[in-house]
PDB file of C-alpha atoms in Angstrom:
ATOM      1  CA  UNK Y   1     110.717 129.958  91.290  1.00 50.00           C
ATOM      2  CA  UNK Y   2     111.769 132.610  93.127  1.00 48.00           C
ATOM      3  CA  UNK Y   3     111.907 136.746  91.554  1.00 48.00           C
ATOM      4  CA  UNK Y   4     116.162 136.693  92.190  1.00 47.00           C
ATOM      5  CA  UNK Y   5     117.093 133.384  90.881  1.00 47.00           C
ATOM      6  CA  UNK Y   6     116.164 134.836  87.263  1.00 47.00           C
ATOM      7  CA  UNK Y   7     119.078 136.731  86.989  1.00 46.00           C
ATOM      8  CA  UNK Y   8     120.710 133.358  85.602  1.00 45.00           C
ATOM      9  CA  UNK Y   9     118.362 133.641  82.464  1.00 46.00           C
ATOM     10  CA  UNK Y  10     119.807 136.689  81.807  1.00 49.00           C
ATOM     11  CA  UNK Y  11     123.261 134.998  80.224  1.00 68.00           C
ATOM     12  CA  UNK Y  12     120.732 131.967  78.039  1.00 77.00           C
ATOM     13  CA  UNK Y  13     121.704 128.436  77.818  1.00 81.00           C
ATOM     14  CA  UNK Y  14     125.343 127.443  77.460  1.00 85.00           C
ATOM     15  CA  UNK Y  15     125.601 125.140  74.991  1.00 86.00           C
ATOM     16  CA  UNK Y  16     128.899 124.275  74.641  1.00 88.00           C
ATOM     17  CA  UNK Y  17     129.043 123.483  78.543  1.00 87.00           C
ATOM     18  CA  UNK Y  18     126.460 121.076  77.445  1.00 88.00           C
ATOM     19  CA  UNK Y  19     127.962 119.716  74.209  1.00 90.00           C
ATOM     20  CA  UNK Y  20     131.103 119.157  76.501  1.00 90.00           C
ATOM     21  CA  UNK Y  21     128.858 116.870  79.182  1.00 89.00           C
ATOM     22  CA  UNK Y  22     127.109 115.099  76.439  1.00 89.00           C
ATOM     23  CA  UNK Y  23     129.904 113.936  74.691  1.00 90.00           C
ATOM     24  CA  UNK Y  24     131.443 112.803  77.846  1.00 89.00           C
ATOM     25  CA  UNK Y  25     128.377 110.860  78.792  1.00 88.00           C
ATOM     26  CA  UNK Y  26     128.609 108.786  75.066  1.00 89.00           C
ATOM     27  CA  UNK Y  27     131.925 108.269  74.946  1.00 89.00           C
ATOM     28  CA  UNK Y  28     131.922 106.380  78.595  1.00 88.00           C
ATOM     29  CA  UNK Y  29     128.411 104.321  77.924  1.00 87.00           C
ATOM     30  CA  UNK Y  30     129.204 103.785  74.172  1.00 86.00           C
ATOM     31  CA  UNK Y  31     133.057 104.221  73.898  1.00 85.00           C
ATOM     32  CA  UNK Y  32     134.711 100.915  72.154  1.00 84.00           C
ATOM     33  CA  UNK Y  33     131.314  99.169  71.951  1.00 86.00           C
ATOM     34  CA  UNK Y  34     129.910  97.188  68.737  1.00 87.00           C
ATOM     35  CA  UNK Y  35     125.968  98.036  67.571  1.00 85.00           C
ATOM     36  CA  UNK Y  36     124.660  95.276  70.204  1.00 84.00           C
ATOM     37  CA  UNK Y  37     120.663  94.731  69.933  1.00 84.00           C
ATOM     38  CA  UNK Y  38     120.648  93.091  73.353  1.00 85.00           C
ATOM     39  CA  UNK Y  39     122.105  95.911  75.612  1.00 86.00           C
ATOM     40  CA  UNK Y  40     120.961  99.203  73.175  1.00 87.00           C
ATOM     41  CA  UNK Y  41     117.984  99.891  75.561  1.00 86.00           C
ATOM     42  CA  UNK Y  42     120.163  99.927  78.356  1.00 87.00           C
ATOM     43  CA  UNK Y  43     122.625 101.994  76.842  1.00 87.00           C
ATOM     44  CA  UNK Y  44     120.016 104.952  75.451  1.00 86.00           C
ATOM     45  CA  UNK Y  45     118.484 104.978  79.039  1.00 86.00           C
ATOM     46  CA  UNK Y  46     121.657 105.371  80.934  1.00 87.00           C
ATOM     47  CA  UNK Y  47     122.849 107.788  78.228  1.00 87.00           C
ATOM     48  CA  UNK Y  48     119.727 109.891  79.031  1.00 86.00           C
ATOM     49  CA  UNK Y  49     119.748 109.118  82.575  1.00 86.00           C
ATOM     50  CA  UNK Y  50     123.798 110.568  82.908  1.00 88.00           C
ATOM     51  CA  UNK Y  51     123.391 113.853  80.888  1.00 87.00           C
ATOM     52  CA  UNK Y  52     120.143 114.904  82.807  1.00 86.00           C
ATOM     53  CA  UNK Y  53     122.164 113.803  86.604  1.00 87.00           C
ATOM     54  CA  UNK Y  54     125.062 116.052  84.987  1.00 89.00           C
ATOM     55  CA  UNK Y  55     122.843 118.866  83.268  1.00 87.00           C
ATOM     56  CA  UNK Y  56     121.099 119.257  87.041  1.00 87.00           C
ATOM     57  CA  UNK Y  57     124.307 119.205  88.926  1.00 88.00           C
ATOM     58  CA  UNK Y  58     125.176 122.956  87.127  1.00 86.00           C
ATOM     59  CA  UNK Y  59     122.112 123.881  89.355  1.00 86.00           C
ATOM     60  CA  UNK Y  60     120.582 126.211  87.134  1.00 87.00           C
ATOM     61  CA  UNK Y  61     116.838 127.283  86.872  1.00 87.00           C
ATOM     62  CA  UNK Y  62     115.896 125.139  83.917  1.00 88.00           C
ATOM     63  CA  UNK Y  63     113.730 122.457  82.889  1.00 89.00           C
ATOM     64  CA  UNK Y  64     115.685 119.549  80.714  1.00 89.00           C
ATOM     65  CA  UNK Y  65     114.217 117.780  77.326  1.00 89.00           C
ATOM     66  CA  UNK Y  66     117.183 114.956  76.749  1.00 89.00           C
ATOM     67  CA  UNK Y  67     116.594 112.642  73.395  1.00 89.00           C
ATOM     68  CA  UNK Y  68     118.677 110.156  71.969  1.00 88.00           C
ATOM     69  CA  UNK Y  69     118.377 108.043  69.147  1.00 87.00           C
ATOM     70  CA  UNK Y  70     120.825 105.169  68.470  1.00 86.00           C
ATOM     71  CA  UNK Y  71     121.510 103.363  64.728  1.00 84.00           C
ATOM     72  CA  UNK Y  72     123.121 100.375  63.403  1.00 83.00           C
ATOM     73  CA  UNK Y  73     125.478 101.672  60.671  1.00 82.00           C
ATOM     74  CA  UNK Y  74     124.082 100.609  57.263  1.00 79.00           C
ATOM     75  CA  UNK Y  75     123.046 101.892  54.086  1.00 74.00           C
ATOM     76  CA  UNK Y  76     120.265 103.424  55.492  1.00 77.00           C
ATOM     77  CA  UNK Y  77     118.988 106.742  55.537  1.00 80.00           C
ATOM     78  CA  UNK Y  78     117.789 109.011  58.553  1.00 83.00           C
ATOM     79  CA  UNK Y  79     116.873 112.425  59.257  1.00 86.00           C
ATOM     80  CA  UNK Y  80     115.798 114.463  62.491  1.00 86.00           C
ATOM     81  CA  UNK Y  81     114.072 118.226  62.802  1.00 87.00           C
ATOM     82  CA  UNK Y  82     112.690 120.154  65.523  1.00 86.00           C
ATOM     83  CA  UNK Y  83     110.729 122.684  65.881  1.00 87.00           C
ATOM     84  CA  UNK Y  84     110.472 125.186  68.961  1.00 87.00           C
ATOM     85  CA  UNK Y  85     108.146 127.510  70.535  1.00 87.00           C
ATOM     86  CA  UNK Y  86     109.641 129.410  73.176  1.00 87.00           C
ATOM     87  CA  UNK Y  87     111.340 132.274  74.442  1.00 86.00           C
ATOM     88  CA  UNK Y  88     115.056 132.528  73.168  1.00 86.00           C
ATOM     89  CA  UNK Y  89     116.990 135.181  75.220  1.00 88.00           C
ATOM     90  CA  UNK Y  90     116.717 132.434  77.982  1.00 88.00           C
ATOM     91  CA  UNK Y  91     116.038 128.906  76.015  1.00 89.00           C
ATOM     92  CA  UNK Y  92     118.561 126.516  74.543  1.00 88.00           C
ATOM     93  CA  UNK Y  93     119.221 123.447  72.299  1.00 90.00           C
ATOM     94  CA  UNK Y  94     122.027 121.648  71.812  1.00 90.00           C
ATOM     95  CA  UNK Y  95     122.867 118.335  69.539  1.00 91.00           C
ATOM     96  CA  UNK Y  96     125.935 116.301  69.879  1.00 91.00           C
ATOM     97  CA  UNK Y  97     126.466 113.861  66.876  1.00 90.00           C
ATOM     98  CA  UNK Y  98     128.585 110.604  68.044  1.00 90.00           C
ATOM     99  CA  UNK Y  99     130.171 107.790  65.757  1.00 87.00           C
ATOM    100  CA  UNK Y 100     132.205 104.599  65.704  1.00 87.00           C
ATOM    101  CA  UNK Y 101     132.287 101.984  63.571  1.00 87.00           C
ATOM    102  CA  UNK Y 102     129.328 100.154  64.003  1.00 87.00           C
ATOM    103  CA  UNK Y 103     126.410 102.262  65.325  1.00 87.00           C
ATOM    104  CA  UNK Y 104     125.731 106.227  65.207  1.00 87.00           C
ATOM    105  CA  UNK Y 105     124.377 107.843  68.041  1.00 89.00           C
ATOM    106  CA  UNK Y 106     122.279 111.766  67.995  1.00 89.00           C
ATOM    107  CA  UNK Y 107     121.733 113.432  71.469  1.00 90.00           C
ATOM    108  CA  UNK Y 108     119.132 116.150  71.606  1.00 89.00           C
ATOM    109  CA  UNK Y 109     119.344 118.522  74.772  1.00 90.00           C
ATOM    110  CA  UNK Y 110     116.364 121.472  74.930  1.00 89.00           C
ATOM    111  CA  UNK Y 111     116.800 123.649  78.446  1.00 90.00           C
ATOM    112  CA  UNK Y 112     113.825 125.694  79.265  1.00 89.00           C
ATOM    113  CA  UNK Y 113     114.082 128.288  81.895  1.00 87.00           C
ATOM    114  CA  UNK Y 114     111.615 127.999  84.663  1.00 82.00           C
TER     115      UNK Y 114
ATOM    116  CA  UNK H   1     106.422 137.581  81.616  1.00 67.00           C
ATOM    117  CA  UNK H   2     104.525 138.470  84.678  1.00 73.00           C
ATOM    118  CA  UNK H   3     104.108 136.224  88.085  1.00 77.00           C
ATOM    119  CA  UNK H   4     100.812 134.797  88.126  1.00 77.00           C
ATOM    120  CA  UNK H   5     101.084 134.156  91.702  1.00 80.00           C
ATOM    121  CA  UNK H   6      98.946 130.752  90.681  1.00 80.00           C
ATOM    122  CA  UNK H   7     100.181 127.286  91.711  1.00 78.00           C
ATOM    123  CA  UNK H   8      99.336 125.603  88.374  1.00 79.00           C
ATOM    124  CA  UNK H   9      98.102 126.063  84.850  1.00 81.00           C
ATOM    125  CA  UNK H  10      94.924 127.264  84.475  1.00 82.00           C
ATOM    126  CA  UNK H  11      93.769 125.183  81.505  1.00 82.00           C
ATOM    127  CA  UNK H  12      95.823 121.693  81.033  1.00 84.00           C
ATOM    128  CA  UNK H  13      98.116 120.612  77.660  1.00 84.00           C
ATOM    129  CA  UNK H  14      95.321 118.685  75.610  1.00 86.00           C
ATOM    130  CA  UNK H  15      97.119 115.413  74.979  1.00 87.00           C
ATOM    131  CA  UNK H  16      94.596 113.624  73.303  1.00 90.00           C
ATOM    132  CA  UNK H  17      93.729 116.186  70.387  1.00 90.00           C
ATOM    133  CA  UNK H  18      97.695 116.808  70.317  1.00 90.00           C
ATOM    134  CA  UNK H  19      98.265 112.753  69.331  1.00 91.00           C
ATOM    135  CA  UNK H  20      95.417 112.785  66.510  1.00 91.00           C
ATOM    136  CA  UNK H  21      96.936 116.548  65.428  1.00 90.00           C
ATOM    137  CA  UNK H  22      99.901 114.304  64.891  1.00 90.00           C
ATOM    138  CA  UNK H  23      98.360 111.390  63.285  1.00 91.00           C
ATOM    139  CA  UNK H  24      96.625 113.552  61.042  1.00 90.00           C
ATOM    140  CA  UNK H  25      99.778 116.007  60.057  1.00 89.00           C
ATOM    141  CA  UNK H  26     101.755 112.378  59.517  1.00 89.00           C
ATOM    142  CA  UNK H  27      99.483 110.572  57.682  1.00 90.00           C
ATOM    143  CA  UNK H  28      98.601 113.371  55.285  1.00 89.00           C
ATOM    144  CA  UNK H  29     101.890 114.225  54.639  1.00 88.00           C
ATOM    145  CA  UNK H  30     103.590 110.871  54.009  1.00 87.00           C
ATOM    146  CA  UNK H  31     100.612 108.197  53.361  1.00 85.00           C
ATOM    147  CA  UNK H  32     101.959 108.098  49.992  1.00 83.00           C
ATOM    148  CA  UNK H  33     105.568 108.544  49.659  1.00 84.00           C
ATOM    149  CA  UNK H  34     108.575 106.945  48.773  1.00 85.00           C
ATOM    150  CA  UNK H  35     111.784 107.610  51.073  1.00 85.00           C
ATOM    151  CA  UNK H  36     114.418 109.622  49.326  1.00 86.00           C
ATOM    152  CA  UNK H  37     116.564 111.638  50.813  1.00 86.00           C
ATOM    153  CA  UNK H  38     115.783 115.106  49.548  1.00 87.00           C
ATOM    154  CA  UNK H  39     112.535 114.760  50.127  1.00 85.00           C
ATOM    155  CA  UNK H  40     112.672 113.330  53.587  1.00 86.00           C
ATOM    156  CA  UNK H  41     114.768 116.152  54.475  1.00 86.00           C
ATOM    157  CA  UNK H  42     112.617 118.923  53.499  1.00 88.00           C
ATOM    158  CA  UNK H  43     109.892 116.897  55.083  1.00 85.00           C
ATOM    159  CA  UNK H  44     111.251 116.858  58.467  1.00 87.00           C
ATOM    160  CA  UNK H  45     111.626 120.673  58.649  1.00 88.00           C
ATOM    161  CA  UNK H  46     107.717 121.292  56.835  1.00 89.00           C
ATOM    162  CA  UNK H  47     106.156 118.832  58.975  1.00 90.00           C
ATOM    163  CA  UNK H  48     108.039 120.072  62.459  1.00 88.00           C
ATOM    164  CA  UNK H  49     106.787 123.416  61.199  1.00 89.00           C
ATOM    165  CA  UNK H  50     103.296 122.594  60.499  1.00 90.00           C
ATOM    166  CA  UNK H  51     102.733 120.673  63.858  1.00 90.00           C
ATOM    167  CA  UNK H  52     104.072 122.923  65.912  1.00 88.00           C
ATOM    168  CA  UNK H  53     101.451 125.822  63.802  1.00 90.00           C
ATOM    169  CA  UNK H  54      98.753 123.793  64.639  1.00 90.00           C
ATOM    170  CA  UNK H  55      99.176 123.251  68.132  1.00 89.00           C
ATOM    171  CA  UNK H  56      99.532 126.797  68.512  1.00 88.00           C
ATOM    172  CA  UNK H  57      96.610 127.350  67.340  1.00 89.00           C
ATOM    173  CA  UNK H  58      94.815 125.778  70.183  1.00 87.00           C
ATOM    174  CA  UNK H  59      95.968 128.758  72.304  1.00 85.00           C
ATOM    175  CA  UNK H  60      96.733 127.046  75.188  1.00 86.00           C
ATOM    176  CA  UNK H  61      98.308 129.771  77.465  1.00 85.00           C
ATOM    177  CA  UNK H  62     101.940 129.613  78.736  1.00 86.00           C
ATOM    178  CA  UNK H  63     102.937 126.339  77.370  1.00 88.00           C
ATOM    179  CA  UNK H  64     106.410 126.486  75.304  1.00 89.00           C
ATOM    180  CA  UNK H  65     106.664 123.818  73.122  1.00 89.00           C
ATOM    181  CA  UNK H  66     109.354 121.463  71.912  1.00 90.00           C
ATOM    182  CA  UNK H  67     108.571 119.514  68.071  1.00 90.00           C
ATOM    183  CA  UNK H  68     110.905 116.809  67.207  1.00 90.00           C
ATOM    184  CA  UNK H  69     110.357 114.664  64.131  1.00 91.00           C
ATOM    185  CA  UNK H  70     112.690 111.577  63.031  1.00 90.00           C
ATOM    186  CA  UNK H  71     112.337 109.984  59.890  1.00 89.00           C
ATOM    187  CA  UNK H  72     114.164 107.178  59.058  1.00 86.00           C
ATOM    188  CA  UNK H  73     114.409 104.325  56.048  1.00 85.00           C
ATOM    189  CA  UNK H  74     112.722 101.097  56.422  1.00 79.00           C
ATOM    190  CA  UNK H  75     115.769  98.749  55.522  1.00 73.00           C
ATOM    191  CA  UNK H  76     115.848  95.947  57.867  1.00 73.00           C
ATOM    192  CA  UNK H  77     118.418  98.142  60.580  1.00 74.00           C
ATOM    193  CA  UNK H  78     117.764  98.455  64.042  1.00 76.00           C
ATOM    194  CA  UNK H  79     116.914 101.703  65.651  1.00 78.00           C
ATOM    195  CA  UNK H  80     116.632 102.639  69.090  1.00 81.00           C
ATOM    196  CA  UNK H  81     115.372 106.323  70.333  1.00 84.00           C
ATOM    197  CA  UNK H  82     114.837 107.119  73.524  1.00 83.00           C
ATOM    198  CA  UNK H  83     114.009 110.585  75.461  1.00 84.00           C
ATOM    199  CA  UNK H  84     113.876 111.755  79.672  1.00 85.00           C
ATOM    200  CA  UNK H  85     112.297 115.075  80.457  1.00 86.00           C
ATOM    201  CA  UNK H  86     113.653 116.797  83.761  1.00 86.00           C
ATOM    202  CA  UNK H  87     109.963 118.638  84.593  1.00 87.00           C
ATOM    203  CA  UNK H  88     106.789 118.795  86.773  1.00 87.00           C
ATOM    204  CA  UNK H  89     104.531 115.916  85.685  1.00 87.00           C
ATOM    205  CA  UNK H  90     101.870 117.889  87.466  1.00 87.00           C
ATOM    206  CA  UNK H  91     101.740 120.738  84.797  1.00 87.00           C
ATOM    207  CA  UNK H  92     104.201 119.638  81.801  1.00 89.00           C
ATOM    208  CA  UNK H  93     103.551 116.197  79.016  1.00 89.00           C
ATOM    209  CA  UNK H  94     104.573 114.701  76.144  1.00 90.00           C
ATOM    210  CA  UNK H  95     102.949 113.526  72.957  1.00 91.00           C
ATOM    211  CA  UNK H  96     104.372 111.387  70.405  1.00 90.00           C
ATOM    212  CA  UNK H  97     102.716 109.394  67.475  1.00 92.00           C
ATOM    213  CA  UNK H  98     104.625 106.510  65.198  1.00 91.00           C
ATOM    214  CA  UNK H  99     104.084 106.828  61.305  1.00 90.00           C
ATOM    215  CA  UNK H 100     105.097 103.934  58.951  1.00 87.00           C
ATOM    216  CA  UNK H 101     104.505 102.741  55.763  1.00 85.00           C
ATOM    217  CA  UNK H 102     106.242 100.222  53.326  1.00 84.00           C
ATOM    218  CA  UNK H 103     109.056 102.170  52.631  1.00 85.00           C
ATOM    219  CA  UNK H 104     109.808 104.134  55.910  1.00 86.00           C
ATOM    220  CA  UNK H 105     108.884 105.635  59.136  1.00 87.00           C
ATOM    221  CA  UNK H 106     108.401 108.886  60.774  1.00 89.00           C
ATOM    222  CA  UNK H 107     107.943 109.477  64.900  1.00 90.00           C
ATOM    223  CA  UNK H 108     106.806 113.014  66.065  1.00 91.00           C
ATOM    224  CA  UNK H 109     107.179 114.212  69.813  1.00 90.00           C
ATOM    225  CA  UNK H 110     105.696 116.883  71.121  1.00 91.00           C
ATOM    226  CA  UNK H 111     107.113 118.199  74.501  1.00 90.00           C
ATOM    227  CA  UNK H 112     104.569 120.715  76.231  1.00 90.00           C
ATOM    228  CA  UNK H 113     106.305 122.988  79.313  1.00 88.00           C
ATOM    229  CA  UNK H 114     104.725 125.306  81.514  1.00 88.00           C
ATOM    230  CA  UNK H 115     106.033 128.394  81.941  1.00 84.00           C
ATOM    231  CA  UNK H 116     105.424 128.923  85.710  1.00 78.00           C
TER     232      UNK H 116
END
């Protein structure tokens, strides 16, 4: 990438545009939906595929890591961590947490600057 | 960091000893255990810690790194996680390894970027 384009770094990752763009993303793929084994593939890949079209429309100079994991609401227990190595004046993360009353849904988004 | 004026890394993410650092850090960590919640939570954080010191370790140079670990009760629910990387597949990979045993399951990514 070019010397002048890293000016954008300068400001890091915005994650609450993010968070906003997520959310929207869930809420049309999984809004008013029951847990449905059949079409849950479908749905995690177009969640993932909408946030990244959206994430690379603000045109900025990073690199996008989206993750989602979908689960049946039950008496069941589930945890997530990450870990990061990078450089945090210009890198980001950002985790929307989505519910209704059948399934729970966690969205990951890491932006690394190029 | 500086411009290396190069086109690509010098010395590629080693995928293959990254999945058996993962197999390894998994197994060792939860071959034996029950899930409950405190403990599954404090193991998320130790063992997202401990891969991503490990991989460090092999020194590869300019790769940031990205550790996510799920683990998750084995109760008969359904589970779905999925992930899409906006990159270049020429210089940047991924890494993930499964873990389960009777009680539950564990899946570690490891996302490997190049800074160019």
């Amino acid at each position: 990438m070019e010397e002048y384009q890293r000016h954008s770094d300068e400001v890091g990752f915005n994650a609450e545009e993010a968070h906003n763009i997520v959310k929207e993303c869930v809420d049309g793929v999984l809004g008013g939906e029951d847990y449905n084994q059949n079409n849950i593939n479908q749905w995690t890949a177009s969640i993932v595929e909408q946030c990244l079209a959206h994430l690379v429309k603000l045109g900025k100079a990073y690199k996008y890591i989206v993750t989602c994991a979908v689960v049946q609401k039950s008496a069941y227990g589930f945890h997530t961590a990450s870990s990061c190595f990078w450089d945090t004046t210009s890198d980001g993360t950002c985790t929307v947490r989505w519910e209704n009353r059948t399934m729970n849904c966690i969205v990951n988004v890491f932006a690394i600057a190029i | 960091m500086e411009n290396t004026y190069q086109l690509g890394p010098t010395k590629h993410f080693p995928v293959v000893t990254v999945n058996s650092i993962l197999k390894d850090v998994l197994t060792n960590y939860l071959q034996e255990e029950e899930y409950s919640p405190e403990l599954c939570r404090q193991m998320t954080k130790t063992i997202s810690e401990v891969i991503k010191a490990q991989v460090k370790e092999l020194m590869i140079p300019r790769y940031k790194l990205v550790v996510t670990v799920h683990i998750g009760q084995c109760d008969g629910q359904s589970i779905l996680i999925g992930s899409r990387c906006l990159w270049n597949p020429k210089s940047d990979t991924v890494s993930s390894y499964v873990f389960r045993n009777s009680s539950l399951f564990a899946l570690a990514n490891v996302y490997a970027i190049y800074f160019e």
